[in-house]
mmCIF file of C-alpha atoms in Angstrom:
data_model
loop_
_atom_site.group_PDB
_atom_site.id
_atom_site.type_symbol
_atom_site.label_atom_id
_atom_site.label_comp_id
_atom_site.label_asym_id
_atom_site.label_seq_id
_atom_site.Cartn_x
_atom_site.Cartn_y
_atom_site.Cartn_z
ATOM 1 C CA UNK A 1 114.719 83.375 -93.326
ATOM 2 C CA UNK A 2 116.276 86.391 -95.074
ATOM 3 C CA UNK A 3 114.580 89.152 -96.857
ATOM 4 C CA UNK A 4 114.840 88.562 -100.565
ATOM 5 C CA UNK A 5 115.464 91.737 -103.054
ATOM 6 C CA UNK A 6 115.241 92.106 -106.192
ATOM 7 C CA UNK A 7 114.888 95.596 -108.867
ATOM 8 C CA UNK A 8 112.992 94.612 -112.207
ATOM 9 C CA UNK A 9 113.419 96.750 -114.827
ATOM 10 C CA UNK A 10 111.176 97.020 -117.952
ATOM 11 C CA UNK A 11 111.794 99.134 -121.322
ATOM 12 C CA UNK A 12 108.489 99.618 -122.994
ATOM 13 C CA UNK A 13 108.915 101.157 -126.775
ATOM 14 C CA UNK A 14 106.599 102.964 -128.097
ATOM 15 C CA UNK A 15 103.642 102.328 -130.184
ATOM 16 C CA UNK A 16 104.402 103.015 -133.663
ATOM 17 C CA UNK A 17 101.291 105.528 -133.460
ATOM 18 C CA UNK A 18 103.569 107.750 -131.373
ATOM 19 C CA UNK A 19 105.669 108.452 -133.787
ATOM 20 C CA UNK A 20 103.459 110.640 -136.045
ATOM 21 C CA UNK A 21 103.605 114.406 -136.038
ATOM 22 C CA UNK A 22 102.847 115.783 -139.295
ATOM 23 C CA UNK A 23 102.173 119.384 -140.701
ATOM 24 C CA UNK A 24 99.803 119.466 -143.586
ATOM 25 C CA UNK A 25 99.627 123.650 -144.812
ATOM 26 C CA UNK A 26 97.942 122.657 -148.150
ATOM 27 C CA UNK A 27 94.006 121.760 -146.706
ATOM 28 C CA UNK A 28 91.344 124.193 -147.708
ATOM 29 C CA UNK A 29 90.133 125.346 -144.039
ATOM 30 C CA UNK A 30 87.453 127.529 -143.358
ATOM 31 C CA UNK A 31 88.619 131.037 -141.847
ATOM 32 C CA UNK A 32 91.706 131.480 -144.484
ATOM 33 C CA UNK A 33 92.236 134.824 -145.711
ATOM 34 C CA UNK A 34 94.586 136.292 -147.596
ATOM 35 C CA UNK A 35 97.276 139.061 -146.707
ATOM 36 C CA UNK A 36 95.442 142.045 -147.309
ATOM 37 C CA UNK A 37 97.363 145.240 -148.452
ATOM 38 C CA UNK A 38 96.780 148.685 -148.910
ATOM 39 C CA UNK A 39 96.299 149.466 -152.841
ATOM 40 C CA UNK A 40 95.506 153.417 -151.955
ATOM 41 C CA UNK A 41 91.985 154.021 -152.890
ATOM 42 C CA UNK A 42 92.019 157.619 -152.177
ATOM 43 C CA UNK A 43 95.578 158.562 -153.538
ATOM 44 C CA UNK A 44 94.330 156.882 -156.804
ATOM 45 C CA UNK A 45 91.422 159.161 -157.324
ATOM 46 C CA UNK A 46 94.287 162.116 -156.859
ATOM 47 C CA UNK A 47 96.148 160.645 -159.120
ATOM 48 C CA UNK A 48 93.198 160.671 -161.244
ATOM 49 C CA UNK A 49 92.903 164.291 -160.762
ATOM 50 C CA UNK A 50 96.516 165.043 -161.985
ATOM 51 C CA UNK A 51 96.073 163.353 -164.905
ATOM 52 C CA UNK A 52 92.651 164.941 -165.766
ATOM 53 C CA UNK A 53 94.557 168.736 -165.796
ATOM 54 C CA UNK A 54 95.993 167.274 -169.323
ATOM 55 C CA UNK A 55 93.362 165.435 -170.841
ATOM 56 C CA UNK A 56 89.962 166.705 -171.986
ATOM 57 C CA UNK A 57 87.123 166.151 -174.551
ATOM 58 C CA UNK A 58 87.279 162.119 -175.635
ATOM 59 C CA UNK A 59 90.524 160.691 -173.338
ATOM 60 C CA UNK A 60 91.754 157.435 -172.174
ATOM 61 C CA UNK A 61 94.009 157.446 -169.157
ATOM 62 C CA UNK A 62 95.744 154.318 -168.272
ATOM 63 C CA UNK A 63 96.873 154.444 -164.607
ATOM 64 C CA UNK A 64 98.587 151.678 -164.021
ATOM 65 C CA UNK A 65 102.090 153.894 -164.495
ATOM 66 C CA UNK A 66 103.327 156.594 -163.208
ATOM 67 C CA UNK A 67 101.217 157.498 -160.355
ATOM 68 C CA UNK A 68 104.302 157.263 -157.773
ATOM 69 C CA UNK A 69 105.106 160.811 -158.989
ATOM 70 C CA UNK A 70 102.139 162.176 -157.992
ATOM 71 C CA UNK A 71 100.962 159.857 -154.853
ATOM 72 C CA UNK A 72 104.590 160.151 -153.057
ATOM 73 C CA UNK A 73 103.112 158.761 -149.835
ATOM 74 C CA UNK A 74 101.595 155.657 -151.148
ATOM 75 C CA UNK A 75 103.984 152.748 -150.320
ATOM 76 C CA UNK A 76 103.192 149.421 -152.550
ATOM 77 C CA UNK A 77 102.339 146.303 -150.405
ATOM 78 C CA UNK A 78 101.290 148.257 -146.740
ATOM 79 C CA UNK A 79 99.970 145.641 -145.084
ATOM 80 C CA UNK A 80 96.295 146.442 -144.215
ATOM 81 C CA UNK A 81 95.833 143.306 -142.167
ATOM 82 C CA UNK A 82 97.626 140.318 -141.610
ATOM 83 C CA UNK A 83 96.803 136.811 -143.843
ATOM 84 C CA UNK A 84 95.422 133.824 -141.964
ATOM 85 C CA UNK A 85 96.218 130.022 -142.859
ATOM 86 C CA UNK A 86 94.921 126.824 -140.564
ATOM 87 C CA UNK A 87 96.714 124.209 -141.017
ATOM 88 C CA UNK A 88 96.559 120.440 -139.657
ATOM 89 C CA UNK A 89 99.015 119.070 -137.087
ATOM 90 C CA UNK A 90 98.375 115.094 -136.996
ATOM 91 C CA UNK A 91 99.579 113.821 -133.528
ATOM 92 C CA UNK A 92 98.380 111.991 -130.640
ATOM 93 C CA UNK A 93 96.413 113.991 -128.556
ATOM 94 C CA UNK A 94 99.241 113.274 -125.326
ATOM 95 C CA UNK A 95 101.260 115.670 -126.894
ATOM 96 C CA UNK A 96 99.118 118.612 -127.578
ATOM 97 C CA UNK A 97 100.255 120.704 -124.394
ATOM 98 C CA UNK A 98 103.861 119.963 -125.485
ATOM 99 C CA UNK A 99 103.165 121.922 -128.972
ATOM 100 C CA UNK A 100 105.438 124.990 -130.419
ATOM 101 C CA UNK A 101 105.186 126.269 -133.853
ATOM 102 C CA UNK A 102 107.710 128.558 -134.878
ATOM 103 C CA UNK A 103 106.493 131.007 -137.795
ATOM 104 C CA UNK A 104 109.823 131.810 -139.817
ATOM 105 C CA UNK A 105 109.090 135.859 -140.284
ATOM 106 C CA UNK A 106 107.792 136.235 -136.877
ATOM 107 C CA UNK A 107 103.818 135.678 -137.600
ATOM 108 C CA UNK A 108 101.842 134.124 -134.796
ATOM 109 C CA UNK A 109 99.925 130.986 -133.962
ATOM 110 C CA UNK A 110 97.637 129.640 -131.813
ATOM 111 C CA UNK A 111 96.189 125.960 -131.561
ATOM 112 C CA UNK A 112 92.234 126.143 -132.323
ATOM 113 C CA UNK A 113 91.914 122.516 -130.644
ATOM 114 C CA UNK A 114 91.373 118.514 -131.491
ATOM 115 C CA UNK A 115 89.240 118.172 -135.137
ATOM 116 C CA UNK A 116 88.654 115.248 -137.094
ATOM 117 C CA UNK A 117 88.580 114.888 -140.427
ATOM 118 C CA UNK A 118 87.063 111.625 -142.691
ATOM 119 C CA UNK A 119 90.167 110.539 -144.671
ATOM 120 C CA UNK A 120 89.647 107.655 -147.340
ATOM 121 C CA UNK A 121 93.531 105.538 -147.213
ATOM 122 C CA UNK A 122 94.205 102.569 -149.681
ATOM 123 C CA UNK A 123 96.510 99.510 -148.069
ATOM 124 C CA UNK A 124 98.262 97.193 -150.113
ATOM 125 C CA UNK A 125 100.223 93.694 -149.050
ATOM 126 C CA UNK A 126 103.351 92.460 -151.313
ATOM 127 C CA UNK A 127 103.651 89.497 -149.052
ATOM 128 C CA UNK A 128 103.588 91.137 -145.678
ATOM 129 C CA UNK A 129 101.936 89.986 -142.917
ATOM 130 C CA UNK A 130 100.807 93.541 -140.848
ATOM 131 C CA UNK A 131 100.154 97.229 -142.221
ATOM 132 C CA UNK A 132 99.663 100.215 -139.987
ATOM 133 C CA UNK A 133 96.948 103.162 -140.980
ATOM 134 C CA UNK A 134 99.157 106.470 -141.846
ATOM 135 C CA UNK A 135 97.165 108.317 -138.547
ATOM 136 C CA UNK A 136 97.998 105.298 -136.072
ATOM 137 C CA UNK A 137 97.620 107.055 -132.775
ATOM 138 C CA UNK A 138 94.832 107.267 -130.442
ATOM 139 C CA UNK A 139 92.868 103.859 -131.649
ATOM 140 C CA UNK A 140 91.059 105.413 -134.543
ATOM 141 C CA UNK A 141 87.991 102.841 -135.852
ATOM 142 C CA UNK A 142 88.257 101.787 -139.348
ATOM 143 C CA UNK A 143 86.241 100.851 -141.866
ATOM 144 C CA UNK A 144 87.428 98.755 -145.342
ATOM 145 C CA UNK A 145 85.097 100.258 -147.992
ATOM 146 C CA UNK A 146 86.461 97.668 -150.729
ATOM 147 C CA UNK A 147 89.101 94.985 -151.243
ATOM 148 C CA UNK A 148 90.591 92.612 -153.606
ATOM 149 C CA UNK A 149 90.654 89.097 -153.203
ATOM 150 C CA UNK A 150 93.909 88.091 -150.722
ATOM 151 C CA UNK A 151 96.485 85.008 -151.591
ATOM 152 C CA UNK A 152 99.387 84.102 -149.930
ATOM 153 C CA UNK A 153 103.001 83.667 -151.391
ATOM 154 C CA UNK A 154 101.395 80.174 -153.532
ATOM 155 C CA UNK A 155 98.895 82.312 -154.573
ATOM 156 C CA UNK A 156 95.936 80.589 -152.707
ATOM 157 C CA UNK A 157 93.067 82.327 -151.447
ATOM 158 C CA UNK A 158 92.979 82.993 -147.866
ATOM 159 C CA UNK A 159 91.259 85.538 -145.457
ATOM 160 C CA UNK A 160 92.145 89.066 -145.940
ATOM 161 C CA UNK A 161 93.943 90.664 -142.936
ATOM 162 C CA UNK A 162 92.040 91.741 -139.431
ATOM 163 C CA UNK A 163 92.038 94.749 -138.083
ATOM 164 C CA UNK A 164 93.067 95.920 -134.275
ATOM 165 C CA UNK A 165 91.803 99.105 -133.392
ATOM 166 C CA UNK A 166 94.591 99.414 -130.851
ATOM 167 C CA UNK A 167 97.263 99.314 -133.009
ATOM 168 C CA UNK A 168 95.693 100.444 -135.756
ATOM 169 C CA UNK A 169 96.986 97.726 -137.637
ATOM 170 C CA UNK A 170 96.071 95.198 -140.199
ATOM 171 C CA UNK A 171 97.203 91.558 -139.076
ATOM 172 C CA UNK A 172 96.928 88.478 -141.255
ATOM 173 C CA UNK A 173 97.496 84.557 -140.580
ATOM 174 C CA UNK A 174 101.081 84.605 -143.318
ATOM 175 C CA UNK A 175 102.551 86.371 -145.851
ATOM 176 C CA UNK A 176 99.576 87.543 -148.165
ATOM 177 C CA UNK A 177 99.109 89.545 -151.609
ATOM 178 C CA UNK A 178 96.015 91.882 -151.850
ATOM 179 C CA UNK A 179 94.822 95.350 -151.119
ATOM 180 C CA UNK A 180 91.646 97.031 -149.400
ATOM 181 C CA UNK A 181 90.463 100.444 -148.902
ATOM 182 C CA UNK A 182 90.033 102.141 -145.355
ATOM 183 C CA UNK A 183 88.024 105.200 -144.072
ATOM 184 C CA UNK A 184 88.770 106.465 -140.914
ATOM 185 C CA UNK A 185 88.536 109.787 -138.760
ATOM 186 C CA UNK A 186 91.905 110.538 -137.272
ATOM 187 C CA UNK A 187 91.737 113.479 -134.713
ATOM 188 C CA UNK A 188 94.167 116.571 -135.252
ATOM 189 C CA UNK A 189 95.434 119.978 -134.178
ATOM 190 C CA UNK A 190 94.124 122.969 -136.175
ATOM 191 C CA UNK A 191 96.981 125.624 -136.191
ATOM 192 C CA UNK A 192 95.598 129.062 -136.818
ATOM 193 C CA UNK A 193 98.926 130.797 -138.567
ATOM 194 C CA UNK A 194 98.675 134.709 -139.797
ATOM 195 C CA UNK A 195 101.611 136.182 -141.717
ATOM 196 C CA UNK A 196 102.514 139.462 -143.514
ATOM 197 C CA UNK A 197 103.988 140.513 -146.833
ATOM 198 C CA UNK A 198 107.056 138.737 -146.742
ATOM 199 C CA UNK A 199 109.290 141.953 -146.151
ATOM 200 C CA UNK A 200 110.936 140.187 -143.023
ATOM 201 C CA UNK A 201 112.125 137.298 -145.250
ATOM 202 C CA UNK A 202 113.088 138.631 -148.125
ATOM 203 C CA UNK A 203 116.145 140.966 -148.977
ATOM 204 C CA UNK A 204 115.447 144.450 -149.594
ATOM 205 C CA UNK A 205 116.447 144.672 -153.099
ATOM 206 C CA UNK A 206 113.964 141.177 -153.437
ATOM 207 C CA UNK A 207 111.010 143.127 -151.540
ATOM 208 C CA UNK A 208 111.748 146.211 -154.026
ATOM 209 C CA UNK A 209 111.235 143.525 -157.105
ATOM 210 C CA UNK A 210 108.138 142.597 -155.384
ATOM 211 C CA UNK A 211 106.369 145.816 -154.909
ATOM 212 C CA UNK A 212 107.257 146.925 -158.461
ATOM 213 C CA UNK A 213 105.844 143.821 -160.262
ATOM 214 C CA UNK A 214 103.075 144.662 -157.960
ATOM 215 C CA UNK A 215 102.841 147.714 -159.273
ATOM 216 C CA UNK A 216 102.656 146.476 -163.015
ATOM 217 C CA UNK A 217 99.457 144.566 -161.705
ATOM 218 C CA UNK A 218 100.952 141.113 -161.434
ATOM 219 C CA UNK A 219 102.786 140.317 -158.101
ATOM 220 C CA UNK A 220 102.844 136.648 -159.193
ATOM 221 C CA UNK A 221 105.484 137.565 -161.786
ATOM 222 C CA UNK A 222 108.126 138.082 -158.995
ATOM 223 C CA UNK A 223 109.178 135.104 -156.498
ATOM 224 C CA UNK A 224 107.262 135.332 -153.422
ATOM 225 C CA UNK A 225 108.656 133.469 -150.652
ATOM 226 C CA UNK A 226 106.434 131.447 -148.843
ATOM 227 C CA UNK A 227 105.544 131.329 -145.312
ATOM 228 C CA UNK A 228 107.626 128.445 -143.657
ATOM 229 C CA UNK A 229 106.853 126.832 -140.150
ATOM 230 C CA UNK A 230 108.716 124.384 -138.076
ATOM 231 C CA UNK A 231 106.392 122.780 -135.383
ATOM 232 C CA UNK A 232 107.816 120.684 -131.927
ATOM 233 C CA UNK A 233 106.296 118.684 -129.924
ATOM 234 C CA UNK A 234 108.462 117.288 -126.360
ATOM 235 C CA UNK A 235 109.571 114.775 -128.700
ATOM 236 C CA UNK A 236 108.919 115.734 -132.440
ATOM 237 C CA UNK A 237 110.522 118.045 -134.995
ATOM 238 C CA UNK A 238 108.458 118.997 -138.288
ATOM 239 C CA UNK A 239 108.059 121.600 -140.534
ATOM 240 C CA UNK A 240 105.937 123.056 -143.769
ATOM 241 C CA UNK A 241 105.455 125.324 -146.020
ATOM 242 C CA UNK A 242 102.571 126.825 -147.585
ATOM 243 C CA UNK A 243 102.479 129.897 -150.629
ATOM 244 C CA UNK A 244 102.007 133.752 -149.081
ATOM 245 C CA UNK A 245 98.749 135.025 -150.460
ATOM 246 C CA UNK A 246 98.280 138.872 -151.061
ATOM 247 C CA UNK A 247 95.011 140.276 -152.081
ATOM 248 C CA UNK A 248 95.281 142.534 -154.690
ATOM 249 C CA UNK A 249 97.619 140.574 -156.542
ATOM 250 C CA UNK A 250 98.695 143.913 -157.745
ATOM 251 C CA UNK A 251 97.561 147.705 -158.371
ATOM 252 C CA UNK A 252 94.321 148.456 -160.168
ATOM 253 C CA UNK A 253 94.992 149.398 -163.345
ATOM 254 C CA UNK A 254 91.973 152.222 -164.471
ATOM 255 C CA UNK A 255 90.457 153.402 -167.518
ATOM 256 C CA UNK A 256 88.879 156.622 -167.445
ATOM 257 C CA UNK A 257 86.877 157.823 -170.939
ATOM 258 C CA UNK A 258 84.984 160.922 -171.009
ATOM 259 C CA UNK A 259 83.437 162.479 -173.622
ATOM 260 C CA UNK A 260 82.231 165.830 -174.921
ATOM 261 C CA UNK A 261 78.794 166.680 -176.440
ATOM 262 C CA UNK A 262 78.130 169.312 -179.240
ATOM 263 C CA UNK A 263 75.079 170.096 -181.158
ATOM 264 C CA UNK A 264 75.353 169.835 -185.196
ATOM 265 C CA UNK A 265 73.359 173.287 -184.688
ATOM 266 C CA UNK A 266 76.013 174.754 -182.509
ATOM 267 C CA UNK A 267 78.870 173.882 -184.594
ATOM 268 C CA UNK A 268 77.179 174.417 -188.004
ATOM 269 C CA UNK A 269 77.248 170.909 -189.033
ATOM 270 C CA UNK A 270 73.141 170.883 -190.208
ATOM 271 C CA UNK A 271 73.016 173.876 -192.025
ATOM 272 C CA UNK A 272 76.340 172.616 -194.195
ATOM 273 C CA UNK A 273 74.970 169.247 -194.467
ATOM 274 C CA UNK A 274 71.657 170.952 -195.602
ATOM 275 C CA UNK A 275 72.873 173.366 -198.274
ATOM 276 C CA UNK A 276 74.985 170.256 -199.546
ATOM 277 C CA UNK A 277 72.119 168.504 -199.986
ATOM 278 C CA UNK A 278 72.397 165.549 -202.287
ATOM 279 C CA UNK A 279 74.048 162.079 -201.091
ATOM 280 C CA UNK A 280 77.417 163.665 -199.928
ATOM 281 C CA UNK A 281 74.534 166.478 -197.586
ATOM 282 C CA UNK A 282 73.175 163.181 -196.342
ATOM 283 C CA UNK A 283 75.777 161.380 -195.319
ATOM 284 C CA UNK A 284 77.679 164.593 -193.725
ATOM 285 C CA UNK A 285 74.711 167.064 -192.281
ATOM 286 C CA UNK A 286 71.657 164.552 -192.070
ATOM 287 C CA UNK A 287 72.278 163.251 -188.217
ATOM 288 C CA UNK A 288 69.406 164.666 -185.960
ATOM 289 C CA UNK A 289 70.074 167.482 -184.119
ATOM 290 C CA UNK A 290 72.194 167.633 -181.268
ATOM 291 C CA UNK A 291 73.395 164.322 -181.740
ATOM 292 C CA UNK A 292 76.701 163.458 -179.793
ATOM 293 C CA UNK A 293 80.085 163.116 -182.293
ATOM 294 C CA UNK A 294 84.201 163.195 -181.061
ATOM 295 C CA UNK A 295 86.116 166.432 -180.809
ATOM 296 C CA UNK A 296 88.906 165.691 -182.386
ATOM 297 C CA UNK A 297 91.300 168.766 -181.870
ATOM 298 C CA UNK A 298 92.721 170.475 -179.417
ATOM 299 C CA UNK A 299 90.242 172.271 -176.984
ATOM 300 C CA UNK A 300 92.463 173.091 -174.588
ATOM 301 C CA UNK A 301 93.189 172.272 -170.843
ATOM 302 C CA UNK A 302 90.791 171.922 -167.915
ATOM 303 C CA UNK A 303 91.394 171.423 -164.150
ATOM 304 C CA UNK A 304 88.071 168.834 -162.770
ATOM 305 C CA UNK A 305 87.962 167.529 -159.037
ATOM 306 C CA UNK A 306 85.694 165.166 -158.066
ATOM 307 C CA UNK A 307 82.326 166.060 -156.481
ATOM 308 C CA UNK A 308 81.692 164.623 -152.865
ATOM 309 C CA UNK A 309 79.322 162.115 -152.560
ATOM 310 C CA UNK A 310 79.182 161.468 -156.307
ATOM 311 C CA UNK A 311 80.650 158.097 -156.288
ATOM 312 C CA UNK A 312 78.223 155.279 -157.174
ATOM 313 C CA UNK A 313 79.227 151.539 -156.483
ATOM 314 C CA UNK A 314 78.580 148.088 -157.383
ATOM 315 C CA UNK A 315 77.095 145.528 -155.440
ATOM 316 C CA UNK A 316 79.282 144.137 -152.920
ATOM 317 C CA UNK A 317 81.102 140.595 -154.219
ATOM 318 C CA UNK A 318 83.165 137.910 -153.001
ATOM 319 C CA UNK A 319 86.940 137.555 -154.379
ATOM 320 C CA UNK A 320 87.709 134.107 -154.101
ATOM 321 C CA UNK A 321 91.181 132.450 -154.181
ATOM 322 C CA UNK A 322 91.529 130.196 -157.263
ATOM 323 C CA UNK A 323 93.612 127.578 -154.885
ATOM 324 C CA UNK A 324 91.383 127.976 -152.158
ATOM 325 C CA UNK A 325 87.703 128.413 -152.684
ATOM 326 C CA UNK A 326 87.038 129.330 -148.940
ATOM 327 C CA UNK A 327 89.324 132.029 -148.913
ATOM 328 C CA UNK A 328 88.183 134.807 -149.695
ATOM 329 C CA UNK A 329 87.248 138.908 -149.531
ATOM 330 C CA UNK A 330 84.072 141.045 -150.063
ATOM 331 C CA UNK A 331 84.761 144.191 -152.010
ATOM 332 C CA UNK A 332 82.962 146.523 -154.139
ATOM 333 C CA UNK A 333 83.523 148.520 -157.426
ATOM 334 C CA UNK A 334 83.160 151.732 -158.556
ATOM 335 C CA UNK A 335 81.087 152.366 -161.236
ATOM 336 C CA UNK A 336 81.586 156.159 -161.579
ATOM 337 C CA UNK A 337 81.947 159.449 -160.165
ATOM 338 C CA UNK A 338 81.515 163.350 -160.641
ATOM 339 C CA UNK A 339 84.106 165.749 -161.813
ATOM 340 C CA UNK A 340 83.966 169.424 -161.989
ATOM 341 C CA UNK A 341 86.044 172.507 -163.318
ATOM 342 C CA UNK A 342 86.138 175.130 -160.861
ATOM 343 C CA UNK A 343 86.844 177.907 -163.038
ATOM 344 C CA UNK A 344 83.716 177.037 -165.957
ATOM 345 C CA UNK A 345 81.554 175.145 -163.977
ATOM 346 C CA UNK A 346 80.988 172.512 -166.365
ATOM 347 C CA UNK A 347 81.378 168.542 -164.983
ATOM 348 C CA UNK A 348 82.433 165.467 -165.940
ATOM 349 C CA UNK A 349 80.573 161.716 -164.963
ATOM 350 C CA UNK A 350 84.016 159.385 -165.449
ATOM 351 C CA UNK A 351 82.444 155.651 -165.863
ATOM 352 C CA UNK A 352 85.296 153.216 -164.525
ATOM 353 C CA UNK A 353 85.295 150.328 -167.384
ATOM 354 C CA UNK A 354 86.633 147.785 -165.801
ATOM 355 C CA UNK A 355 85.375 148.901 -162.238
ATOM 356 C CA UNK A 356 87.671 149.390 -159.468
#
């Protein structure tokens, strides 16, 4: 009796679960943090200085323009330290060694490992007879929260549609009309992501638009391009894009008042308002004495630099991102500092009014 041979082949597709590899950039994730750039703390305060050889007595200096003349070595949006942004990568976990994410300006990545995350889906049959969860990989249990009643195409009431943890799918006996409500936990990859300002993407004259509308204090005003990722898996393409965010959203814009104080006695004010006399004496020469009022003319120019160690801050707070209430950055202000003129002695305590 002969030997009998015989070569079976078999094609096995694969499970619809498989197929998923999505990139969602828009989740709030703890450990986001903005692009953080330098907004020159210390060539403000000289700028503050060349601006207080011209002013004296009751001032106002607005510093939000042009400071560039006298801080030549500040560049607008130095990055200080890169931004972070996690985002989700929803896959089955057999292809998590196979992952590549490609960060468009060059920024890097790293996978932080398998999370899960409760996710509330709504399923609804127009006379089908199966429907798949959205995250159908890796046999994720389900649970329907609520459903309708089901019917089939005569419209009479049958069961509503089983589910197979396997497939992740929702079976029924025909053709059925209805709709439920699932919770489930599918598992995913959390993609750590940092980028920079954006200077890498966009054109030169575009990254000149952007650091002068930062300059005017409003960097949103200009089109920032986002950061853009493609991600691949041995057998996936995707890709995403989520908004750059830069903290400040653009220079501090300062104002500075200081004042000068003069005694009625000094200047003569009482004894006019007392040999006046009357309603008109009153109104003019009847203020207490040495009771603060404006100087009004001219008094000259004075040269103040600040005194070290003068500077008195706020209490540290948290600057939170308005899309993104876990992003965030601890700063503090400053409430005011000491000035003094070298030649006279006399000083100055500038208040910051808006803080810093």
């Amino acid at each position: 009796m002969g030997d009998t041979s015989s070569t079976l082949t078999l094609q096995v597709a694969p499970k619809d679960g498989d197929d998923v590899f999505e990139l969602i950039a828009d989740s709030a994730e703890d450990g986001n943090t903005p692009c953080a750039v330098d907004w020159g703390e210390d060539e403000w305060v000289t700028a503050y200085n060349q601006k207080m050889k011209q002013r004296s007595a009751w001032s106002v200096v607005q510093m939000s323009d042009g400071y560039t003349s006298t801080v030549e070595k500040f560049t607008p949006l130095t990055v200080l330290q890169d931004g972070i942004r996690r985002v989700r990568l929803y896959c089955a976990k057999a292809y998590t060694s196979t992952i590549e994410i490609t960060v468009e300006e060059g920024g890097s990545w790293k996978n932080i490992g398998r999370q899960s995350a409760r996710l509330i889906e709504t399923i609804t049959f127009s006379g089908e007879r199966e429907k798949s969860l959205q995250y159908s990989y890796d046999s994720p249990e389900a649970t329907v929260t609520s459903q309708t009643n089901f019917v089939d195409i005569q419209g009479n009431p049958v069961d509503a549609p089983v589910y197979d943890a396997t497939t992740a799918t929702f079976t029924a006996a025909d053709e059925v009309y209805g709709a439920m409500v699932i919770e489930y936990s599918p598992e995913y990859n959390l993609i750590e992501v940092t980028y920079g300002n954006g200077s890498t993407v966009a054109t030169e004259s575009h990254f000149r638009d952007m650091q002068a509308a930062w300059l005017t204090g409003d960097l949103e005003s200009a089109d920032i391009p986002p950061v853009h990722l493609i991600a691949l898996s041995s057998r996936h393409a995707t890709q995403a894009s989520f908004e750059r965010n830069i903290w400040p959203s653009g220079a501090p814009s300062y104002q500075l008042a200081t004042t000068s104080y003069q005694s009625n006695a000094d200047s003569g004010g009482a004894d006019e308002g007392g040999e006046q006399g009357g309603e008109e004496g009153g109104e003019e020469g009847g203020e207490e004495e040495g009771a603060p009022f404006e100087i009004e003319d001219d008094v000259g120019t004075a040269t103040y630099t600040e005194i070290p160690n003068t500077r008195q801050y706020s209490a540290p707070y948290r600057i939170t991102d308005p899309d993104n209430a876990d992003a965030y950055v601890e700063v503090e202000d400053i409430l005011s500092l000491s000035l003094k003129d070298a030649s006279t002695g006399s000083t100055l305590k500038l208040r910051f009014l808006n803080g810093s």
